[in-house]
Coordinates of C-alpha atoms and ligand atoms in Angstrom, one line a residue:
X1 CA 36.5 20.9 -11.3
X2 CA 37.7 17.6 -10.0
X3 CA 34.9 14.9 -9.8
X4 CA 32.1 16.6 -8.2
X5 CA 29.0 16.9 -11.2
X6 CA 28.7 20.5 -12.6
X7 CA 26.0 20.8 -14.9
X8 CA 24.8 25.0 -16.7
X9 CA 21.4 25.7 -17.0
X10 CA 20.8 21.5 -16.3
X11 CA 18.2 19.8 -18.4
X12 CA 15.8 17.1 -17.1
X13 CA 17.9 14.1 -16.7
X14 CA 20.9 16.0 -15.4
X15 CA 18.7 17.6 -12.4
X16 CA 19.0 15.4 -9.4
X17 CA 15.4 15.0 -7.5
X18 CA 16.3 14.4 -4.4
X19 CA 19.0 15.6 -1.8
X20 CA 20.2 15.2 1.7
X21 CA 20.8 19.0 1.3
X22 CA 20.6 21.6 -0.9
X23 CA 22.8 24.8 -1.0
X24 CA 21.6 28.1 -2.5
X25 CA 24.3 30.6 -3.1
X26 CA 28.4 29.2 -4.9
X27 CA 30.1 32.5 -3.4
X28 CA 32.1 31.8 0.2
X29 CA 29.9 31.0 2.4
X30 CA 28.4 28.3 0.0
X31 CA 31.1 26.3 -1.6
X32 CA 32.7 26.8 2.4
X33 CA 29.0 24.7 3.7
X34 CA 29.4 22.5 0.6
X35 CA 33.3 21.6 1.6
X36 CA 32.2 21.4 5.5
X37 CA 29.4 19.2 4.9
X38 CA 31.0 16.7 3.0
X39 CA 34.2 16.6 5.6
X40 CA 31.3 16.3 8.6
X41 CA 29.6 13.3 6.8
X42 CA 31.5 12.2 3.8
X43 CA 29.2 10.9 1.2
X44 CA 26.0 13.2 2.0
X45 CA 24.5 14.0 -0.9
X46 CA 24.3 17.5 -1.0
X47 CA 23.3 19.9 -4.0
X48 CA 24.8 23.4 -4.3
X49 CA 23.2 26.0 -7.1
X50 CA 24.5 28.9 -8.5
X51 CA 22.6 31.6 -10.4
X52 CA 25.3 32.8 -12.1
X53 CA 27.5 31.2 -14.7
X54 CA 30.5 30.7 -12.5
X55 CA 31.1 29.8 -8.8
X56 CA 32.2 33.4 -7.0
X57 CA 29.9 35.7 -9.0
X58 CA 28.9 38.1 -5.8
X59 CA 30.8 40.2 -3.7
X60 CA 33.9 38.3 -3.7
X61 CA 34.4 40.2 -7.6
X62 CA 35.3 43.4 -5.4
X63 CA 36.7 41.9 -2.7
X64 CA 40.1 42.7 -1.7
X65 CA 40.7 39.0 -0.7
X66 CA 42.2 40.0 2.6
X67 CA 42.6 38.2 6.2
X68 CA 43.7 39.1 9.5
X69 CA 43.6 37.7 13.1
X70 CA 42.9 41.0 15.1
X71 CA 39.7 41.0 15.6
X72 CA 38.2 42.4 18.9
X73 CA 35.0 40.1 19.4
X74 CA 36.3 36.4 20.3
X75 CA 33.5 34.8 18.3
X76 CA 35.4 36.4 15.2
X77 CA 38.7 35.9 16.3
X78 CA 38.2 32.2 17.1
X79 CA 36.2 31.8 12.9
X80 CA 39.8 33.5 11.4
X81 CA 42.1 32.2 13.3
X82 CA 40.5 28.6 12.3
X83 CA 40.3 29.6 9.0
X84 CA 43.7 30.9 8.2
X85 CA 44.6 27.5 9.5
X86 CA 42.9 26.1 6.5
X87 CA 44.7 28.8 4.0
X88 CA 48.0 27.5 4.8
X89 CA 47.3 23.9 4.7
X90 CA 45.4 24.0 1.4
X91 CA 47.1 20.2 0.5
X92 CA 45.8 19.0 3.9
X93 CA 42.2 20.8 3.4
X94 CA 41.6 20.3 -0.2
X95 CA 44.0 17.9 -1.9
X96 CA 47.4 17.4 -3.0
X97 CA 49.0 20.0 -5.4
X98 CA 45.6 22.2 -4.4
X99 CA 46.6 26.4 -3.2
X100 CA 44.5 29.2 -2.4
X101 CA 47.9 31.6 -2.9
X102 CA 47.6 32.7 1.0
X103 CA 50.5 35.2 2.1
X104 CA 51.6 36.4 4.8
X105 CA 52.0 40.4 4.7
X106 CA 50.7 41.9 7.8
X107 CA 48.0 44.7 8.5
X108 CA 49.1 48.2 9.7
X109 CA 46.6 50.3 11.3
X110 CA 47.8 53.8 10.9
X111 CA 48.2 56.3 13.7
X112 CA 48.8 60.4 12.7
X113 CA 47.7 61.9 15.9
X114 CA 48.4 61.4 19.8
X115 CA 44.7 60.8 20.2
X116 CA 44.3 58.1 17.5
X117 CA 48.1 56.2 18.8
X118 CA 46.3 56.0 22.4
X119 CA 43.1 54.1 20.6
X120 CA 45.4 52.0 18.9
X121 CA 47.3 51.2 22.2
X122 CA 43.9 50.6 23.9
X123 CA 43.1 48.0 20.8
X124 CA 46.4 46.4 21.4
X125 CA 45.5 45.8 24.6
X126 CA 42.0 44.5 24.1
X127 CA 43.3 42.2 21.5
X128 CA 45.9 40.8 24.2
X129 CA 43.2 40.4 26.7
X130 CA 41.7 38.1 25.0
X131 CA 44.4 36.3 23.8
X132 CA 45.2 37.8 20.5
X133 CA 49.0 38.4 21.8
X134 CA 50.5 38.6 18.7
X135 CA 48.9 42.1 17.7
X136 CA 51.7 44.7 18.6
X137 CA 51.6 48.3 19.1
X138 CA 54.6 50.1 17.1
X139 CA 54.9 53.6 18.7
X140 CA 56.9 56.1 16.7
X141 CA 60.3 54.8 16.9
X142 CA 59.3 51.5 16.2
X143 CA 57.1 52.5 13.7
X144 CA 59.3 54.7 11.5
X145 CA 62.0 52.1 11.9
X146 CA 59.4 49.3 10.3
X147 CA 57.5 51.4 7.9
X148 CA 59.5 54.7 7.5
X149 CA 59.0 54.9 3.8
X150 CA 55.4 55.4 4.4
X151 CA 56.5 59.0 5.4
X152 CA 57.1 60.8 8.8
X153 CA 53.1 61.8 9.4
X154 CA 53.0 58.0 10.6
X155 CA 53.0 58.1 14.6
X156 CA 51.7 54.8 15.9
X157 CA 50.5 51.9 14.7
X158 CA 48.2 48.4 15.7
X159 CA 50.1 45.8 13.6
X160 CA 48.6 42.6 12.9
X161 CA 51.6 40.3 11.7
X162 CA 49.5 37.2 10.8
X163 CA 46.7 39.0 8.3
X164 CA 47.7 38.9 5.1
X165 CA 45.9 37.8 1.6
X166 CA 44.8 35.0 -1.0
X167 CA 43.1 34.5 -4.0
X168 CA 39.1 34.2 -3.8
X169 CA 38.5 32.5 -6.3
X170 CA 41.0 29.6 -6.4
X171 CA 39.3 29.7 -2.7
X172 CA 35.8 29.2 -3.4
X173 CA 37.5 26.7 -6.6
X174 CA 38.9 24.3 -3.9
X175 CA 36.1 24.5 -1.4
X176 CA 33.6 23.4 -4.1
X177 CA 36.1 20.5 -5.6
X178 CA 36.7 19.4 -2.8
X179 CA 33.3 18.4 -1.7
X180 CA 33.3 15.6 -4.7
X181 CA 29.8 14.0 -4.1
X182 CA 28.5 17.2 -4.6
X183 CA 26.7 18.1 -7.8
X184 CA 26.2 21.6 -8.4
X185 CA 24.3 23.3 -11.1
X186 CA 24.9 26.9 -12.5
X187 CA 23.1 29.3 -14.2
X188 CA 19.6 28.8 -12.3
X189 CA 17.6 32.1 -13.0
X190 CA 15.3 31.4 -9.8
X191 CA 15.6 29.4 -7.0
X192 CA 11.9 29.5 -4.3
X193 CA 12.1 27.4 -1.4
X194 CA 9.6 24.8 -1.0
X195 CA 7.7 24.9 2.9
X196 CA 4.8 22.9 4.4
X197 CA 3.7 22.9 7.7
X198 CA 6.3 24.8 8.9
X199 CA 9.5 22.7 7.8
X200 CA 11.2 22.5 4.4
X201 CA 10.2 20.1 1.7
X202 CA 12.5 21.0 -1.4
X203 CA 13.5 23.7 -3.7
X204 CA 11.9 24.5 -6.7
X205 CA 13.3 26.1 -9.7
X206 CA 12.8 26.5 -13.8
X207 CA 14.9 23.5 -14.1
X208 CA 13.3 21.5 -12.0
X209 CA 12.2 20.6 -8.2
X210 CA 14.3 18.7 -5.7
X211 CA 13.0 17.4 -2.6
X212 CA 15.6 18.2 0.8
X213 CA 14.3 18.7 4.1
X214 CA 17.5 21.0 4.7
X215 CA 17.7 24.2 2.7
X216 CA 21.3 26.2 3.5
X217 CA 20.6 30.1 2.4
X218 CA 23.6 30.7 1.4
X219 CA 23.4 33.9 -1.7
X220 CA 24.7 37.5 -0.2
X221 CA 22.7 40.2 -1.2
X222 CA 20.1 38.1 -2.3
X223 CA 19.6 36.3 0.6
X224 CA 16.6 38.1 1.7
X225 CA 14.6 37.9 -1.8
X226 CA 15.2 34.0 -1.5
X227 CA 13.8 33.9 2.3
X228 CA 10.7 35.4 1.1
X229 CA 10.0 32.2 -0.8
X230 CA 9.7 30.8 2.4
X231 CA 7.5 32.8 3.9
X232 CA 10.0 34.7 6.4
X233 CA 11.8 38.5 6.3
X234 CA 15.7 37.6 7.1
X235 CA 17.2 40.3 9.1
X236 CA 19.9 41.5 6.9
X237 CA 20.8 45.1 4.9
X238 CA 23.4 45.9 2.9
X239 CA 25.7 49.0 1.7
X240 CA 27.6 49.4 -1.6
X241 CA 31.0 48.9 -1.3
X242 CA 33.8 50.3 -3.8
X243 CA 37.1 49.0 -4.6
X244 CA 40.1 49.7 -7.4
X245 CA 43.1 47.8 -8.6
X246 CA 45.7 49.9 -10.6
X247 CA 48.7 48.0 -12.3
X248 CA 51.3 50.7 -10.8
X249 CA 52.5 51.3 -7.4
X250 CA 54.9 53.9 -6.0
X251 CA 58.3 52.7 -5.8
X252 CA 58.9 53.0 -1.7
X253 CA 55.9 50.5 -1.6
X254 CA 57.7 47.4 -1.2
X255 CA 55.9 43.9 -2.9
X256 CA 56.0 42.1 0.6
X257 CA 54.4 45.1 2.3
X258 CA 51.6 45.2 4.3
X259 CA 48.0 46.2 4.0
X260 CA 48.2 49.8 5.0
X261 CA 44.9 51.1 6.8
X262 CA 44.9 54.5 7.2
X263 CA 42.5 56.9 10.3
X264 CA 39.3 57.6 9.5
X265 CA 37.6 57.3 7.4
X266 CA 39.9 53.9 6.9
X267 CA 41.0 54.0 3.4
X268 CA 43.4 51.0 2.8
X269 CA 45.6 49.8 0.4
X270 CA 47.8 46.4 -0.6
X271 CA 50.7 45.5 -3.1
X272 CA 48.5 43.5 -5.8
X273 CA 51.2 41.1 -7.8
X274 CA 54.4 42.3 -8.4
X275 CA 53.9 46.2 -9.2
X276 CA 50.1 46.8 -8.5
X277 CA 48.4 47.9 -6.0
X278 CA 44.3 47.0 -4.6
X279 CA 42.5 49.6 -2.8
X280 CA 39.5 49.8 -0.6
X281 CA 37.4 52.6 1.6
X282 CA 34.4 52.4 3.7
X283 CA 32.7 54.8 2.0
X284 CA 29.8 56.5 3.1
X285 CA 27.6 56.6 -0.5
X286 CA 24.7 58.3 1.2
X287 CA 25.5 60.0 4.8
X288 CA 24.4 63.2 3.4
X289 CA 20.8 62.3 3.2
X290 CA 19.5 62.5 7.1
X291 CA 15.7 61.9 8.0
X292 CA 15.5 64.2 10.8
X293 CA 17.5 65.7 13.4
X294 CA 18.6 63.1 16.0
X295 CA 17.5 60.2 13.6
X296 CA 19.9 57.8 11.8
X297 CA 21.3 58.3 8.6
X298 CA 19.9 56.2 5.8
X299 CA 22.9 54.1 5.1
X300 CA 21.7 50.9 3.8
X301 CA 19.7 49.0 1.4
X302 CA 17.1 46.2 1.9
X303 CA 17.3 44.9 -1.6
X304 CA 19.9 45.1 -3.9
X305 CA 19.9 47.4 -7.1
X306 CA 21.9 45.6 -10.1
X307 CA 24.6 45.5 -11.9
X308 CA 26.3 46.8 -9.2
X309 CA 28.2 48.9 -11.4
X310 CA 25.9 51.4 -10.6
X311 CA 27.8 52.5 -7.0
X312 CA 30.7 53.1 -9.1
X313 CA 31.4 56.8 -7.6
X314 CA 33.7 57.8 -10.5
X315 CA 35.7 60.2 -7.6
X316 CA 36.1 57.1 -5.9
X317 CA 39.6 56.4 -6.6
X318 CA 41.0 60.1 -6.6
X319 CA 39.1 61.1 -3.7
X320 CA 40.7 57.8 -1.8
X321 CA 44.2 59.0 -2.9
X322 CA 43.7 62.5 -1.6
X323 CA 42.7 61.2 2.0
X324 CA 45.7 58.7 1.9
X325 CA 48.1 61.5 0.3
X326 CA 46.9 64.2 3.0
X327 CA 47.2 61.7 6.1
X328 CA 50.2 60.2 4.9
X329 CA 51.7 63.8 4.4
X330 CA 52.4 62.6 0.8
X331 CA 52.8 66.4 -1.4
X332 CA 54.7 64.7 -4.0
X333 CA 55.3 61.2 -4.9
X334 CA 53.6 58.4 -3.1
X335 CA 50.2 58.3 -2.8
X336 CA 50.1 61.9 -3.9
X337 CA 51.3 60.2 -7.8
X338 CA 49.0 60.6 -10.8
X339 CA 50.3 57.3 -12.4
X340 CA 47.9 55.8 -9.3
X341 CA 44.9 56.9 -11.6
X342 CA 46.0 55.5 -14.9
X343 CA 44.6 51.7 -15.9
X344 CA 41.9 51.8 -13.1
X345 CA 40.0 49.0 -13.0
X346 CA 37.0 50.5 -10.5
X347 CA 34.8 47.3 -9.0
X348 CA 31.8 47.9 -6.8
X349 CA 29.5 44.8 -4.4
X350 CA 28.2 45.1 -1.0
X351 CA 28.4 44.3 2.7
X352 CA 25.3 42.5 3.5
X353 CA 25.2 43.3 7.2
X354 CA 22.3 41.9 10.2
X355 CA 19.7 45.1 10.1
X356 CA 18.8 46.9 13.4
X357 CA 16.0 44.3 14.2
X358 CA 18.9 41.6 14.8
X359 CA 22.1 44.1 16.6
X360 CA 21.0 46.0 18.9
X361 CA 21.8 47.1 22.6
X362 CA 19.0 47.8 25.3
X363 CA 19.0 51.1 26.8
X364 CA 18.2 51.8 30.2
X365 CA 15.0 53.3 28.9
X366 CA 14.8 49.7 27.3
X367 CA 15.1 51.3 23.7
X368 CA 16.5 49.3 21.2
X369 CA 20.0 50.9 20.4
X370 CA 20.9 49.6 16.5
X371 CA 25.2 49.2 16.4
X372 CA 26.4 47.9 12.8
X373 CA 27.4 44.8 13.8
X374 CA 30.4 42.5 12.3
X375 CA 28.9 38.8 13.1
X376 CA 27.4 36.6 10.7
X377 CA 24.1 34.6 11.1
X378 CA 25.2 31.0 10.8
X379 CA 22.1 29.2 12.0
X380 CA 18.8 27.6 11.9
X381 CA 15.8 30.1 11.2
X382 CA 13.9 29.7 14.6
X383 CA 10.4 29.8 12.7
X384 CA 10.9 27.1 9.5
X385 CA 12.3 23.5 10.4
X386 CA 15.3 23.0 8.0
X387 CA 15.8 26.5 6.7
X388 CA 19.4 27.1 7.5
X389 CA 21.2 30.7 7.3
X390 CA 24.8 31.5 6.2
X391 CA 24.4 35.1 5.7
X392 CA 25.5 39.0 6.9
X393 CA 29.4 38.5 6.3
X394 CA 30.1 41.9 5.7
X395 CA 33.2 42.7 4.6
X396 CA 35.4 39.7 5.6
X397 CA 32.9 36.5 4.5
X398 CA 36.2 35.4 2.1
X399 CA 38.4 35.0 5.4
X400 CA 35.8 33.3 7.2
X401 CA 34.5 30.7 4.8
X402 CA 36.1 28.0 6.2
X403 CA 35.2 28.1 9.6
X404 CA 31.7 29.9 8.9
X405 CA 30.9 26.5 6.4
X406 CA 32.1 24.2 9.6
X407 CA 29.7 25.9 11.7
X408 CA 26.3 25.9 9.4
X409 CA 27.4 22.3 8.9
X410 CA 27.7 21.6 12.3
X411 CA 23.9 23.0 12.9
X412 CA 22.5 21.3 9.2
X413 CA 23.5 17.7 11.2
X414 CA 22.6 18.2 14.3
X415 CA 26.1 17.6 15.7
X416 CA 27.9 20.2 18.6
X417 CA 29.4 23.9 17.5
X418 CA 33.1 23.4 16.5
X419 CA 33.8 25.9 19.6
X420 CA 31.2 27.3 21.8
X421 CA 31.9 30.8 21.0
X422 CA 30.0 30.1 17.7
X423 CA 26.9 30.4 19.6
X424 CA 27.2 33.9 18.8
X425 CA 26.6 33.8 15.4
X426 CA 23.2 32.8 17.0
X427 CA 20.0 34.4 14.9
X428 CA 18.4 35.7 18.1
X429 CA 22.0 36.8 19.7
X430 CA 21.3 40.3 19.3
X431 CA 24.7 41.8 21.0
X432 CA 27.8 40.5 22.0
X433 CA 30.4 42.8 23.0
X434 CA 33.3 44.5 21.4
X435 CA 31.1 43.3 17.7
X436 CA 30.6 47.0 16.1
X437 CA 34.8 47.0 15.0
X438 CA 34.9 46.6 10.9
X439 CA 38.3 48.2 9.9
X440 CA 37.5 51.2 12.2
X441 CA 37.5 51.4 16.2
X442 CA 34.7 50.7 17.8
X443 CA 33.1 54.3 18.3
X444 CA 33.9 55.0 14.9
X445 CA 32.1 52.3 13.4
X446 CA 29.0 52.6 15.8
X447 CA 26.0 53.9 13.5
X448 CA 24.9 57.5 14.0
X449 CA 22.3 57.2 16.9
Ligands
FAD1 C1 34.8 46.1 -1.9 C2 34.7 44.9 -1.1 C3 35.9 44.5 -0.4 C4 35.9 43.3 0.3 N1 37.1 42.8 0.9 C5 37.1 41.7 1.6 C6 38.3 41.2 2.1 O1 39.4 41.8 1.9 N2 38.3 40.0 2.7 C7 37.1 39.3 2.9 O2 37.2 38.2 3.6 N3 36.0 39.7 2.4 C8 35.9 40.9 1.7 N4 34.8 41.4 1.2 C9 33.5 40.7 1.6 C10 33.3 39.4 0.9 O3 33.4 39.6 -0.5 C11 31.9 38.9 1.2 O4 31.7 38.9 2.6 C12 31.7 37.5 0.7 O5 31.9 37.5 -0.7 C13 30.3 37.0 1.1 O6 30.2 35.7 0.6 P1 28.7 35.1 0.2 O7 29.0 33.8 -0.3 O8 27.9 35.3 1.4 O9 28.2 36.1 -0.9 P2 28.7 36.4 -2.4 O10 30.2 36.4 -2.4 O11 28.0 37.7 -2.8 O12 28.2 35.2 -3.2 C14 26.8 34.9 -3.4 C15 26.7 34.0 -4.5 O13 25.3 33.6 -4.6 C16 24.9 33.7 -5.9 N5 23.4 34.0 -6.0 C17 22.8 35.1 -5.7 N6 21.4 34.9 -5.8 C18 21.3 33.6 -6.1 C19 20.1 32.8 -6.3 N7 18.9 33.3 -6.2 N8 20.3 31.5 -6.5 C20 21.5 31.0 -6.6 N9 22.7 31.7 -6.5 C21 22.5 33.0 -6.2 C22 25.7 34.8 -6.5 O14 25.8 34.8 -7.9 C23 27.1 34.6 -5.8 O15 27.8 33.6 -6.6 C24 34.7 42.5 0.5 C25 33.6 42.9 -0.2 C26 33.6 44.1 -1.0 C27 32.3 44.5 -1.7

């Protein structure tokens, strides 16, 4: 790291007692409030601690390090589009010589069936409603002309040409370098935040206690265990996600294609370096166990269970194939081929999502109607002075860590949002429209009511 202070499992003298700031959590949306921070006020003196031994020991690990543009509420479209700015001008962001590997590949949304094209068409024209004009719809000529190697079942597609990829962890590497008056320790078994009389005093942990008035909650999964310490419940769940890398990839796949996204149930797939190939799926680990007839399924967690190994569905990766083969029309050869399942490295992390107390829609009965919602909490908590949230980034909080950091950093000092879309990401804004998209359309993502 460059000159910022790094300091393991920090004795005495290397643990800093005071701070302007302090930071719990070095995945994205940490190192991305540590690098806004210090671009806001240069010099503050701000503190970031890591449990693990490394920067980027959450979610990111599964991630398939992926961005796009298309997104169908502005509030996220406006946080991408401002962070794929920073991706391709990592020398003007984070230093000279400094890159987070960002490509350019493009996102295809598959269409098989007439009903699934005119959703896709529907998207399109969302997305250019609200400005996103880029985002084209490929009907079937186009389509087959583009992509015709991924077999004739393709029909239509939403293509989004500026999403692409990069790599997380020289991400989360040059957001935390960057911020050089920083000093950030690792391997701190237990962080408990420190309140009296309803404001934030410090932070108190086996290492030692550091008195900050500002407190940025900042760790994932864990994010709810660490509000506890300060006396509050934060409004998040989460679900296991699964991913796979394999080193092979069939032949017709070209290196600079695009992240294919197949209909539902949205399995997806990217080149990964030169003959690879990442894969990802939304899937459902526990749909099957209903309460009650009419009553949600149980989908999600309120703590996490570790390692998170333990999601590791070992039919994950065949059962993905067999979707994407079938869809695809693939009976031999492509994503039909055995050689996918050989040298499977199988990851697993989760989505840390904003529960049903925080999304919701009002009936006209006035009953709270819970939608799984895609936006972020980036704000003050309204009930402790100085307890700042970065949390609930689902399944894109690697693309957004730029602009989500600029945003909590904009609220830690007091200053005006960066856009006033951000408002949004309020904790109290329980609904916003056209926010219950992920990878799937919007009814298809909506939780079973
Ligand atoms: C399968 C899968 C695929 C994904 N694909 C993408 C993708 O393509 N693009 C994308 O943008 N996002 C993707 N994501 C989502 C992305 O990984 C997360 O949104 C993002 O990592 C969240 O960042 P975070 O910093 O909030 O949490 P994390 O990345 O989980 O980081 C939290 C950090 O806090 C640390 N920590 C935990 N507890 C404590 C504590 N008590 N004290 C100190 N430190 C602590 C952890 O060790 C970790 O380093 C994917 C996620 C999964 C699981």
């Amino acid at each position: 790291m460059a000159e910022n202070r790094v300091f393991s499992n920090p004795g005495p003298s290397q643990m800093p007692s005071t701070a302007d700031v302090v930071i719990i959590g070095g995945g994205p949306a940490g190192c991305g409030a540590l690098w806004a921070l210090e671009r806001a006020q240069p010099g503050i003196r701000a503190v970031l601690i890591e449990r693990g031994h490394q920067l980027g020991s959450g979610a990111s690990n599964a991630s398939l390090e992926n961005f796009r543009t298309a997104w169908n509420s502005p509030c996220n479209a406006v946080m991408m589009a401002r962070s794929i700015e920073v991706f391709h001008n990592p020398e003007e962001y984070f230093g000279e010589g400094v890159s987070v590997g960002a490509r350019t590949r493009g996102y295809l949304f598959c269409g098989f069936t007439e009903t699934q094209a005119a959703k896709l068409r529907a998207d399109v024209d969302h997305l250019h409603s609200i400005g996103l004009t880029h985002a084209q719809y490929l009907d079937h000529d186009e389509v087959q002309k583009q992509f015709g190697w991924l077999g004739k079942n393709l029909i239509a597609a939403k293509y989004d040409p500026k999403a692409g990829w990069l790599d997380s962890y020289a991400l989360v590497m040059a957001l935390a370098s960057t911020a050089r008056n920083a000093i950030i320790l690792q391997e701190i078994a237990s962080t408990s935040i420190i309140v009296e009389g309803g404001r934030v005093t410090g932070v108190s942990t086996p290492n030692g206690t550091i008195s900050t008035p500002n407190v940025i909650i900042a760790n994932g999964a864990d994010a709810r265990a660490t509000g506890r310490t300060a006396g509050v419940e934060l409004p998040i769940m989460m679900r296991p996600r699964q991913s796979f890398t394999t080193g092979w990839r069939h032949a017709e796949f070209p290196a600079d294609g695009p992240m294919v996204i197949g209909a539902a149930p949205f399995q997806h797939v990217r080149p990964e370096a030169q003959t690879g190939a990442i894969f990802g799926w939304e899937y459902s680990w526990n749909d099957k166990k209903r309460r009650g007839p009419g009553e949600r399924a149980e989908r999600e967690l309120i703590d996490p269970i570790y390692p998170t190994d333990y999601w590791k569905d070992p039919r994950f990766p065949s059962m993905l194939l067999t979707i994407m083969a079938r869809q695809f029309g693939h009976r031999s050869g492509g994503f039909s081929s055995g050689q996918y399942l050989r040298g499977v490295d199988h990851r697993a992390g989760y989505y840390v999502y904003r529960d049903d107390t925080a999304a919701y829609e009002i009936g006209a009965d006035r009953r709270h109607m819970p939608y799984e919602s895609q936006r972020a909490i980036l704000d003050e908590h309204p009930e402790v002075a100085g307890l700042f949230l970065s949390i609930a980034h689902v399944g894109h909080g690697i693309m957004s860590s730029p602009a989500a950091g600029e945003i909590i950093a904009s609220k830690v000092l007091r200053q005006p949002l960066p856009h006033p879309v951000y408002a949004d990401f309020g904790f109290n804004v329980h609904y916003v429209e056209h926010d219950s998209s992920g990878l799937a359309s919007d009814e298809a993502a909506i939780i079973d009511r």
